[in-house]
Coordinates of N, CA, C and O in Angstrom, one line a residue:
X1 N -20.3 42.7 20.3 CA -20.0 42.7 18.8 C -21.3 42.6 18.0 O -22.4 42.4 18.5
X2 N -21.1 42.8 16.7 CA -22.3 42.9 15.8 C -23.1 41.6 15.8 O -24.3 41.6 15.8
X3 N -22.4 40.4 15.9 CA -23.2 39.2 15.9 C -24.1 39.0 17.1 O -25.2 38.5 17.0
X4 N -23.6 39.5 18.2 CA -24.5 39.5 19.4 C -25.6 40.4 19.3 O -26.8 40.1 19.7
X5 N -25.4 41.6 18.7 CA -26.4 42.6 18.5 C -27.5 42.0 17.5 O -28.7 42.3 17.7
X6 N -27.1 41.3 16.5 CA -28.0 40.7 15.6 C -28.9 39.7 16.3 O -30.1 39.6 16.2
X7 N -28.3 38.8 17.1 CA -29.0 37.8 17.9 C -30.0 38.5 18.9 O -31.2 38.1 19.0
X8 N -29.6 39.6 19.5 CA -30.5 40.4 20.3 C -31.7 40.9 19.5 O -32.9 40.8 19.9
X9 N -31.4 41.5 18.4 CA -32.5 42.0 17.5 C -33.4 40.9 17.1 O -34.6 41.1 17.1
X10 N -32.9 39.8 16.7 CA -33.7 38.7 16.3 C -34.6 38.2 17.4 O -35.8 37.8 17.2
X11 N -34.0 38.2 18.6 CA -34.8 37.7 19.8 C -36.0 38.7 20.0 O -37.1 38.3 20.3
X12 N -35.7 40.0 19.9 CA -36.8 41.0 20.1 C -37.8 40.8 19.0 O -39.0 41.0 19.2
X13 N -37.4 40.5 17.8 CA -38.4 40.3 16.7 C -39.3 39.1 17.0 O -40.5 39.2 16.8
X14 N -38.7 38.0 17.5 CA -39.5 36.9 17.8 C -40.6 37.1 18.9 O -41.6 36.5 18.9
X15 N -40.3 38.1 19.8 CA -41.2 38.4 20.8 C -42.1 39.6 20.5 O -42.8 40.1 21.3
X16 N -42.0 40.0 19.2 CA -42.9 41.1 18.8 C -42.5 42.5 19.2 O -43.2 43.5 19.1
X17 N -41.3 42.6 19.7 CA -40.7 43.9 20.2 C -39.9 44.6 19.0 O -38.7 44.7 19.1
X18 N -40.6 44.9 18.0 CA -40.0 45.4 16.8 C -39.1 46.7 17.0 O -38.0 46.7 16.5
X19 N -39.6 47.7 17.7 CA -38.8 48.9 17.9 C -37.4 48.5 18.6 O -36.4 49.1 18.2
X20 N -37.4 47.6 19.5 CA -36.2 47.2 20.2 C -35.3 46.5 19.2 O -34.1 46.6 19.2
X21 N -35.9 45.6 18.4 CA -35.2 44.9 17.3 C -34.5 45.9 16.4 O -33.3 45.7 16.1
X22 N -35.2 46.9 16.0 CA -34.7 47.9 15.0 C -33.5 48.6 15.7 O -32.4 48.8 15.0
X23 N -33.6 48.9 16.9 CA -32.5 49.6 17.6 C -31.2 48.7 17.6 O -30.1 49.2 17.3
X24 N -31.4 47.4 17.9 CA -30.2 46.6 17.9 C -29.6 46.3 16.5 O -28.4 46.3 16.3
X25 N -30.5 46.2 15.5 CA -30.0 46.0 14.2 C -29.3 47.3 13.7 O -28.2 47.2 13.0
X26 N -29.8 48.5 14.1 CA -29.1 49.7 13.7 C -27.7 49.8 14.4 O -26.7 50.2 13.8
X27 N -27.6 49.4 15.6 CA -26.3 49.4 16.4 C -25.4 48.4 15.7 O -24.2 48.7 15.5
X28 N -25.9 47.2 15.3 CA -25.0 46.3 14.6 C -24.5 46.8 13.3 O -23.4 46.6 12.9
X29 N -25.4 47.5 12.6 CA -25.1 48.1 11.3 C -24.0 49.2 11.4 O -23.1 49.4 10.5
X30 N -24.0 49.9 12.6 CA -22.9 50.9 12.8 C -21.5 50.2 12.8 O -20.5 50.8 12.4
X31 N -21.5 48.9 13.3 CA -20.2 48.2 13.4 C -19.9 47.5 12.1 O -18.7 47.3 11.8
X32 N -20.9 47.0 11.3 CA -20.7 46.3 10.1 C -21.6 46.9 9.0 O -22.6 46.2 8.7
X33 N -21.3 48.0 8.5 CA -22.2 48.7 7.6 C -22.4 48.0 6.2 O -23.3 48.3 5.5
X34 N -21.5 47.1 5.9 CA -21.6 46.4 4.6 C -22.3 45.0 4.8 O -22.2 44.2 3.8
X35 N -22.9 44.7 5.9 CA -23.4 43.4 6.2 C -24.8 43.2 5.6 O -25.8 43.8 6.0
X36 N -25.0 42.3 4.5 CA -26.3 42.1 4.0 C -27.3 41.5 5.0 O -28.5 41.8 5.0
X37 N -26.7 40.6 5.9 CA -27.5 40.0 6.9 C -28.2 41.0 7.9 O -29.4 40.9 8.2
X38 N -27.4 42.0 8.3 CA -27.9 43.0 9.2 C -29.0 43.8 8.5 O -30.1 44.1 9.0
X39 N -28.6 44.2 7.2 CA -29.6 45.0 6.5 C -30.9 44.3 6.2 O -32.0 44.9 6.3
X40 N -30.8 43.0 5.9 CA -32.0 42.2 5.7 C -32.9 42.2 7.0 O -34.1 42.4 6.9
X41 N -32.3 41.9 8.1 CA -33.0 41.9 9.4 C -33.6 43.3 9.7 O -34.8 43.3 10.1
X42 N -32.9 44.3 9.4 CA -33.4 45.7 9.6 C -34.5 46.0 8.7 O -35.5 46.5 9.1
X43 N -34.4 45.6 7.4 CA -35.4 45.8 6.4 C -36.7 45.1 6.8 O -37.8 45.7 6.8
X44 N -36.6 43.9 7.3 CA -37.8 43.1 7.7 C -38.5 43.8 8.9 O -39.7 44.0 8.9
X45 N -37.7 44.2 9.9 CA -38.2 44.9 11.0 C -38.9 46.2 10.7 O -39.9 46.5 11.2
X46 N -38.2 46.9 9.8 CA -38.8 48.2 9.3 C -40.2 48.0 8.6 O -41.1 48.7 8.8
X47 N -40.2 46.9 7.8 CA -41.5 46.6 7.2 C -42.6 46.3 8.2 O -43.7 46.8 8.1
X48 N -42.2 45.5 9.2 CA -43.2 45.1 10.2 C -43.6 46.3 11.0 O -44.8 46.4 11.5
X49 N -42.8 47.3 11.1 CA -43.1 48.5 11.8 C -43.9 49.5 11.0 O -44.5 50.5 11.5
X50 N -44.1 49.1 9.7 CA -44.9 50.0 8.8 C -44.1 51.2 8.3 O -44.6 52.2 8.0
X51 N -42.8 50.9 8.1 CA -41.9 51.9 7.5 C -41.3 51.4 6.2 O -40.1 51.1 6.1
X52 N -42.1 51.4 5.1 CA -41.7 50.8 3.9 C -40.6 51.5 3.2 O -39.7 50.9 2.6
X53 N -40.5 52.8 3.3 CA -39.5 53.5 2.6 C -38.1 53.2 3.1 O -37.2 53.0 2.3
X54 N -38.0 53.1 4.4 CA -36.7 52.8 5.0 C -36.3 51.3 4.7 O -35.2 50.9 4.4
X55 N -37.4 50.4 4.7 CA -37.1 49.0 4.4 C -36.6 48.9 2.9 O -35.7 48.2 2.6
X56 N -37.3 49.6 2.0 CA -36.9 49.6 0.6 C -35.4 50.1 0.5 O -34.6 49.4 -0.2
X57 N -35.0 51.1 1.2 CA -33.6 51.5 1.2 C -32.6 50.4 1.6 O -31.6 50.2 0.9
X58 N -33.0 49.7 2.6 CA -32.1 48.6 3.1 C -32.1 47.5 2.0 O -31.0 47.0 1.7
X59 N -33.2 47.1 1.5 CA -33.2 46.0 0.4 C -32.4 46.5 -0.8 O -31.7 45.7 -1.4
X60 N -32.6 47.7 -1.2 CA -31.9 48.2 -2.4 C -30.4 48.2 -2.2 O -29.7 47.9 -3.1
X61 N -30.0 48.6 -1.0 CA -28.6 48.6 -0.7 C -28.0 47.2 -0.7 O -26.9 46.9 -1.2
X62 N -28.8 46.2 -0.2 CA -28.3 44.8 -0.2 C -28.1 44.4 -1.7 O -27.1 43.8 -2.1
X63 N -29.1 44.6 -2.5 CA -29.1 44.2 -3.9 C -28.1 44.9 -4.7 O -27.6 44.4 -5.7
X64 N -27.7 46.1 -4.3 CA -26.6 46.8 -5.0 C -25.3 46.1 -4.9 O -24.5 46.1 -5.9
X65 N -25.1 45.4 -3.8 CA -23.8 44.7 -3.6 C -23.9 43.2 -3.7 O -23.0 42.5 -3.9
X66 N -25.2 42.7 -3.5 CA -25.4 41.2 -3.6 C -26.7 41.0 -4.4 O -27.7 40.7 -3.8
X67 N -26.6 41.1 -5.7 CA -27.8 41.0 -6.6 C -28.5 39.7 -6.5 O -29.7 39.5 -6.9
X68 N -27.8 38.6 -6.0 CA -28.4 37.3 -5.9 C -29.1 37.1 -4.5 O -29.4 36.0 -4.2
X69 N -29.2 38.1 -3.7 CA -29.8 38.0 -2.3 C -31.3 37.8 -2.5 O -32.1 38.7 -2.6
X70 N -31.7 36.5 -2.5 CA -33.1 36.2 -2.8 C -34.1 36.7 -1.9 O -35.2 37.2 -2.3
X71 N -33.9 36.6 -0.6 CA -34.9 37.1 0.4 C -35.1 38.6 0.2 O -36.2 39.1 0.3
X72 N -34.0 39.4 0.1 CA -34.1 40.8 -0.1 C -34.8 41.1 -1.4 O -35.7 42.0 -1.4
X73 N -34.5 40.4 -2.4 CA -35.2 40.7 -3.7 C -36.7 40.4 -3.6 O -37.5 41.1 -4.1
X74 N -37.0 39.3 -2.9 CA -38.5 38.9 -2.8 C -39.2 40.0 -1.9 O -40.3 40.4 -2.3
X75 N -38.6 40.4 -0.8 CA -39.2 41.3 0.1 C -39.4 42.7 -0.6 O -40.5 43.3 -0.5
X76 N -38.4 43.1 -1.4 CA -38.5 44.3 -2.1 C -39.6 44.3 -3.2 O -40.4 45.2 -3.3
X77 N -39.6 43.2 -3.9 CA -40.6 43.0 -5.0 C -42.0 43.0 -4.4 O -42.9 43.6 -4.9
X78 N -42.1 42.3 -3.2 CA -43.4 42.3 -2.5 C -43.9 43.7 -2.1 O -45.0 44.0 -2.4
X79 N -43.0 44.5 -1.6 CA -43.3 45.8 -1.2 C -43.7 46.6 -2.4 O -44.8 47.3 -2.4
X80 N -42.9 46.6 -3.4 CA -43.2 47.4 -4.6 C -44.5 46.9 -5.3 O -45.2 47.7 -5.9
X81 N -44.9 45.6 -5.2 CA -46.1 45.1 -5.9 C -47.3 45.3 -5.0 O -48.4 45.4 -5.6
X82 N -47.3 45.3 -3.7 CA -48.5 45.1 -2.9 C -48.7 46.2 -1.9 O -49.8 46.2 -1.3
X83 N -47.8 47.1 -1.8 CA -48.1 48.2 -0.7 C -49.3 49.0 -1.0 O -49.6 49.3 -2.2
X84 N -50.1 49.2 0.0 CA -51.4 50.0 -0.2 C -51.2 51.4 -0.5 O -52.1 52.1 -0.9
X85 N -50.0 51.9 -0.4 CA -49.7 53.3 -0.7 C -49.1 53.4 -2.1 O -48.0 52.9 -2.4
X86 N -49.8 54.0 -3.0 CA -49.4 54.1 -4.4 C -48.0 54.7 -4.6 O -47.3 54.4 -5.6
X87 N -47.6 55.6 -3.7 CA -46.3 56.3 -3.8 C -45.2 55.3 -3.5 O -44.1 55.5 -3.9
X88 N -45.5 54.2 -2.9 CA -44.5 53.1 -2.6 C -44.4 52.1 -3.7 O -43.3 51.6 -4.1
X89 N -45.6 51.8 -4.3 CA -45.6 50.8 -5.4 C -44.8 51.2 -6.6 O -44.7 52.4 -7.0
X90 N -44.2 50.2 -7.2 CA -43.4 50.3 -8.4 C -43.5 49.0 -9.2 O -42.7 48.1 -9.0
X91 N -44.6 48.9 -10.0 CA -44.9 47.6 -10.6 C -43.8 47.2 -11.6 O -43.5 46.0 -11.7
X92 N -43.1 48.1 -12.3 CA -42.1 47.7 -13.2 C -40.9 47.1 -12.4 O -40.4 46.0 -12.8
X93 N -40.5 47.7 -11.4 CA -39.3 47.2 -10.6 C -39.8 45.9 -9.9 O -39.0 44.9 -9.9
X94 N -41.0 45.8 -9.4 CA -41.5 44.6 -8.8 C -41.4 43.4 -9.8 O -41.0 42.3 -9.5
X95 N -41.9 43.6 -11.0 CA -41.9 42.6 -12.0 C -40.5 42.1 -12.4 O -40.2 40.9 -12.5
X96 N -39.6 43.1 -12.6 CA -38.2 42.7 -12.9 C -37.6 41.9 -11.8 O -36.9 40.9 -12.1
X97 N -37.7 42.4 -10.6 CA -37.1 41.7 -9.4 C -37.7 40.3 -9.3 O -37.0 39.3 -9.2
X98 N -39.0 40.2 -9.4 CA -39.7 38.9 -9.2 C -39.4 37.9 -10.3 O -39.2 36.7 -10.1
X99 N -39.4 38.4 -11.5 CA -39.1 37.5 -12.7 C -37.6 37.0 -12.6 O -37.4 35.8 -12.8
X100 N -36.7 37.9 -12.3 CA -35.3 37.4 -12.1 C -35.2 36.4 -11.0 O -34.5 35.4 -11.1
X101 N -35.9 36.7 -9.9 CA -35.8 35.8 -8.8 C -36.4 34.4 -9.1 O -35.8 33.4 -8.8
X102 N -37.5 34.4 -9.8 CA -38.1 33.1 -10.1 C -37.3 32.3 -11.2 O -37.2 31.1 -11.1
X103 N -36.7 33.1 -12.1 CA -35.8 32.4 -13.1 C -34.6 31.8 -12.4 O -34.2 30.7 -12.7
X104 N -34.0 32.6 -11.4 CA -32.8 32.1 -10.7 C -33.1 30.8 -9.9 O -32.2 30.1 -9.6
X105 N -34.4 30.7 -9.4 CA -34.7 29.6 -8.5 C -35.6 28.6 -9.3 O -36.3 27.8 -8.7
X106 N -35.5 28.6 -10.6 CA -36.2 27.6 -11.5 C -37.7 27.5 -11.2 O -38.3 26.4 -11.3
X107 N -38.3 28.6 -10.9 CA -39.8 28.7 -10.7 C -40.3 27.6 -9.8 O -41.3 27.0 -10.0
X108 N -39.5 27.4 -8.7 CA -39.8 26.2 -7.8 C -40.1 26.7 -6.4 O -40.4 25.8 -5.5
X109 N -40.1 28.0 -6.1 CA -40.2 28.4 -4.7 C -41.6 29.1 -4.6 O -41.8 30.3 -5.1
X110 N -42.6 28.5 -3.9 CA -43.9 29.1 -3.9 C -44.0 30.6 -3.5 O -44.7 31.4 -4.1
X111 N -43.3 31.0 -2.4 CA -43.4 32.4 -2.0 C -42.9 33.4 -3.1 O -43.5 34.4 -3.3
X112 N -41.9 32.9 -3.8 CA -41.3 33.8 -4.9 C -42.3 33.8 -6.1 O -42.5 34.9 -6.7
X113 N -42.9 32.7 -6.4 CA -43.9 32.7 -7.5 C -45.1 33.5 -7.0 O -45.7 34.2 -7.9
X114 N -45.5 33.5 -5.8 CA -46.6 34.3 -5.3 C -46.3 35.8 -5.4 O -47.2 36.6 -5.7
X115 N -45.1 36.2 -5.1 CA -44.7 37.6 -5.3 C -44.8 38.0 -6.8 O -45.3 39.1 -7.1
X116 N -44.3 37.1 -7.7 CA -44.4 37.4 -9.1 C -45.9 37.5 -9.5 O -46.2 38.4 -10.3
X117 N -46.7 36.6 -9.0 CA -48.1 36.7 -9.3 C -48.7 38.0 -8.8 O -49.5 38.7 -9.6
X118 N -48.3 38.5 -7.6 CA -48.8 39.8 -7.1 C -48.3 40.9 -8.0 O -49.1 41.9 -8.3
X119 N -47.1 40.8 -8.5 CA -46.6 41.9 -9.3 C -47.3 41.9 -10.7 O -47.6 43.0 -11.2
X120 N -47.6 40.7 -11.2 CA -48.4 40.6 -12.5 C -49.8 41.2 -12.3 O -50.3 42.0 -13.1
X121 N -50.4 40.9 -11.2 CA -51.8 41.4 -10.9 C -51.7 42.9 -10.8 O -52.6 43.6 -11.3
X122 N -50.7 43.5 -10.1 CA -50.6 44.9 -10.0 C -50.4 45.6 -11.4 O -50.8 46.7 -11.6
X123 N -49.9 44.8 -12.4 CA -49.7 45.3 -13.7 C -50.9 44.9 -14.6 O -50.7 44.9 -15.9
X124 N -52.0 44.5 -14.0 CA -53.2 44.1 -14.7 C -53.0 42.9 -15.6 O -53.7 42.7 -16.6
X125 N -52.1 42.1 -15.3 CA -51.9 40.8 -16.0 C -52.5 39.7 -15.2 O -51.8 38.8 -14.7
X126 N -53.8 39.7 -15.1 CA -54.5 38.9 -14.1 C -54.5 37.4 -14.5 O -54.4 36.5 -13.7
X127 N -54.6 37.1 -15.8 CA -54.6 35.7 -16.3 C -53.3 35.0 -15.9 O -53.3 33.9 -15.4
X128 N -52.2 35.7 -16.1 CA -50.9 35.1 -15.8 C -50.7 35.0 -14.2 O -50.2 34.1 -13.7
X129 N -51.3 36.0 -13.5 CA -51.2 36.0 -12.1 C -52.0 34.9 -11.5 O -51.5 34.2 -10.6
X130 N -53.1 34.6 -12.1 CA -53.9 33.4 -11.6 C -53.2 32.1 -11.8 O -53.1 31.3 -11.0
X131 N -52.6 32.0 -13.1 CA -51.9 30.8 -13.4 C -50.7 30.5 -12.4 O -50.5 29.4 -11.9
X132 N -50.0 31.6 -12.2 CA -48.8 31.5 -11.3 C -49.2 31.2 -9.9 O -48.6 30.4 -9.2
X133 N -50.2 31.9 -9.4 CA -50.7 31.6 -8.0 C -51.2 30.2 -7.8 O -50.9 29.6 -6.8
X134 N -51.9 29.7 -8.8 CA -52.4 28.3 -8.8 C -51.2 27.3 -8.8 O -51.2 26.3 -8.1
X135 N -50.2 27.6 -9.7 CA -49.0 26.7 -9.8 C -48.3 26.7 -8.5 O -47.9 25.7 -8.0
X136 N -48.1 27.9 -7.9 CA -47.4 28.0 -6.6 C -48.2 27.3 -5.5 O -47.6 26.6 -4.7
X137 N -49.5 27.4 -5.5 CA -50.3 26.7 -4.5 C -50.1 25.2 -4.7 O -50.1 24.5 -3.6
X138 N -50.1 24.7 -5.9 CA -49.9 23.3 -6.1 C -48.6 22.8 -5.6 O -48.5 21.7 -4.9
X139 N -47.5 23.6 -5.8 CA -46.2 23.2 -5.3 C -46.2 23.2 -3.7 O -45.7 22.3 -3.1
X140 N -46.8 24.3 -3.2 CA -46.9 24.4 -1.7 C -47.7 23.2 -1.1 O -47.3 22.7 -0.1
X141 N -48.8 22.9 -1.7 CA -49.6 21.8 -1.3 C -48.8 20.5 -1.3 O -48.9 19.7 -0.3
X142 N -48.1 20.3 -2.4 CA -47.2 19.1 -2.5 C -46.2 19.0 -1.4 O -45.7 17.9 -1.1
X143 N -45.8 20.2 -0.9 CA -44.8 20.2 0.2 C -45.4 20.2 1.6 O -44.7 20.3 2.6
X144 N -46.7 20.2 1.6 CA -47.4 20.1 2.9 C -47.4 21.5 3.6 O -47.7 21.6 4.8
X145 N -47.2 22.6 2.8 CA -47.3 23.9 3.4 C -48.7 24.5 3.3 O -49.0 25.2 2.3
X146 N -49.5 24.1 4.2 CA -50.9 24.5 4.2 C -51.2 26.0 4.3 O -52.1 26.5 3.6
X147 N -50.4 26.7 5.1 CA -50.6 28.1 5.2 C -50.3 28.8 3.9 O -51.0 29.7 3.5
X148 N -49.2 28.5 3.3 CA -48.8 29.1 2.0 C -49.8 28.7 0.9 O -50.2 29.6 0.1
X149 N -50.3 27.5 0.9 CA -51.3 27.0 -0.1 C -52.6 27.9 0.1 O -53.1 28.4 -0.9
X150 N -53.0 28.1 1.3 CA -54.2 28.8 1.6 C -54.0 30.3 1.1 O -54.9 30.9 0.5
X151 N -52.9 30.9 1.5 CA -52.6 32.3 1.1 C -52.6 32.5 -0.4 O -53.3 33.4 -1.0
X152 N -52.0 31.5 -1.1 CA -51.9 31.6 -2.6 C -53.3 31.4 -3.2 O -53.7 32.1 -4.2
X153 N -54.1 30.5 -2.7 CA -55.4 30.3 -3.2 C -56.3 31.5 -3.0 O -57.1 31.8 -3.9
X154 N -56.2 32.1 -1.8 CA -57.0 33.3 -1.6 C -56.6 34.4 -2.5 O -57.5 35.2 -3.0
X155 N -55.3 34.6 -2.8 CA -54.9 35.6 -3.8 C -55.4 35.3 -5.2 O -55.8 36.2 -5.9
X156 N -55.4 34.0 -5.6 CA -55.9 33.7 -6.9 C -57.4 34.1 -7.0 O -57.8 34.5 -8.1
X157 N -58.2 34.0 -5.9 CA -59.6 34.4 -5.9 C -59.6 35.9 -6.2 O -60.4 36.4 -7.0
X158 N -58.8 36.7 -5.5 CA -58.7 38.1 -5.8 C -58.4 38.4 -7.3 O -59.0 39.3 -7.9
X159 N -57.4 37.7 -7.8 CA -57.0 38.0 -9.2 C -58.2 37.6 -10.1 O -58.3 38.4 -11.1
X160 N -58.9 36.6 -9.9 CA -60.1 36.3 -10.7 C -61.1 37.4 -10.7 O -61.9 37.6 -11.6
X161 N -61.1 38.2 -9.6 CA -62.0 39.3 -9.5 C -61.4 40.6 -10.0 O -62.1 41.6 -10.0
X162 N -60.2 40.5 -10.6 CA -59.6 41.6 -11.2 C -59.0 42.6 -10.1 O -58.9 43.8 -10.4
X163 N -58.7 42.0 -9.0 CA -58.1 42.8 -7.9 C -56.7 42.4 -7.6 O -56.4 41.2 -7.4
X164 N -55.8 43.4 -7.5 CA -54.4 43.1 -7.0 C -54.4 43.0 -5.5 O -55.4 43.3 -4.8
X165 N -53.3 42.5 -4.9 CA -53.1 42.4 -3.5 C -52.5 43.7 -3.1 O -51.5 44.1 -3.6
X166 N -53.1 44.4 -2.1 CA -52.5 45.6 -1.5 C -52.4 45.3 0.0 O -53.3 45.2 0.7
X167 N -51.1 45.3 0.4 CA -50.8 45.0 1.8 C -49.8 45.9 2.4 O -49.1 46.6 1.6
X168 N -49.6 45.9 3.6 CA -48.5 46.6 4.3 C -47.4 45.6 4.7 O -46.4 46.0 5.2
X169 N -47.7 44.3 4.5 CA -46.9 43.3 5.2 C -45.6 43.0 4.6 O -45.2 43.4 3.5
X170 N -44.8 42.2 5.3 CA -43.4 41.8 4.9 C -43.6 40.8 3.8 O -44.6 40.2 3.6
X171 N -42.5 40.6 3.1 CA -42.5 39.6 2.0 C -42.8 38.3 2.5 O -42.7 38.0 3.7
X172 N -43.2 37.4 1.6 CA -43.7 36.1 2.0 C -42.7 35.3 2.8 O -41.7 35.0 2.6

């Protein structure tokens, strides 16, 4: 059944076997085509595989039916804001998604604030990007999340240099 296929896909993801994970998530999606959980897992796996366009399709489909799906919104905004391929980037959509997400979560989730900061930097709003990255780093530090703190502080340095973040990676 689909839930077993999801678990298999997630197991493959944890061991770095992304193509096998994608295969299982696709099989699960054949059985439950309206499942946001399966689409999210597939989108993440596709991002990790370096297939942003297919990942974007999955995230957009999730948000079309579940606009409050925070992880999908964050991953989509991250892709649109930071992808190193200009044909993938969409700074307007990234800003809208990230602003809505941060508003919905009371500007309290460091990864989401980091995504908004990246979208702002992509739109040449570096002062605001620096402020948000530093705010998010402070929240992460207060929660003992050293990895997130370091990542946000490193991005703030880029923003001070007038550089946006351009990555291939999955959302925060």
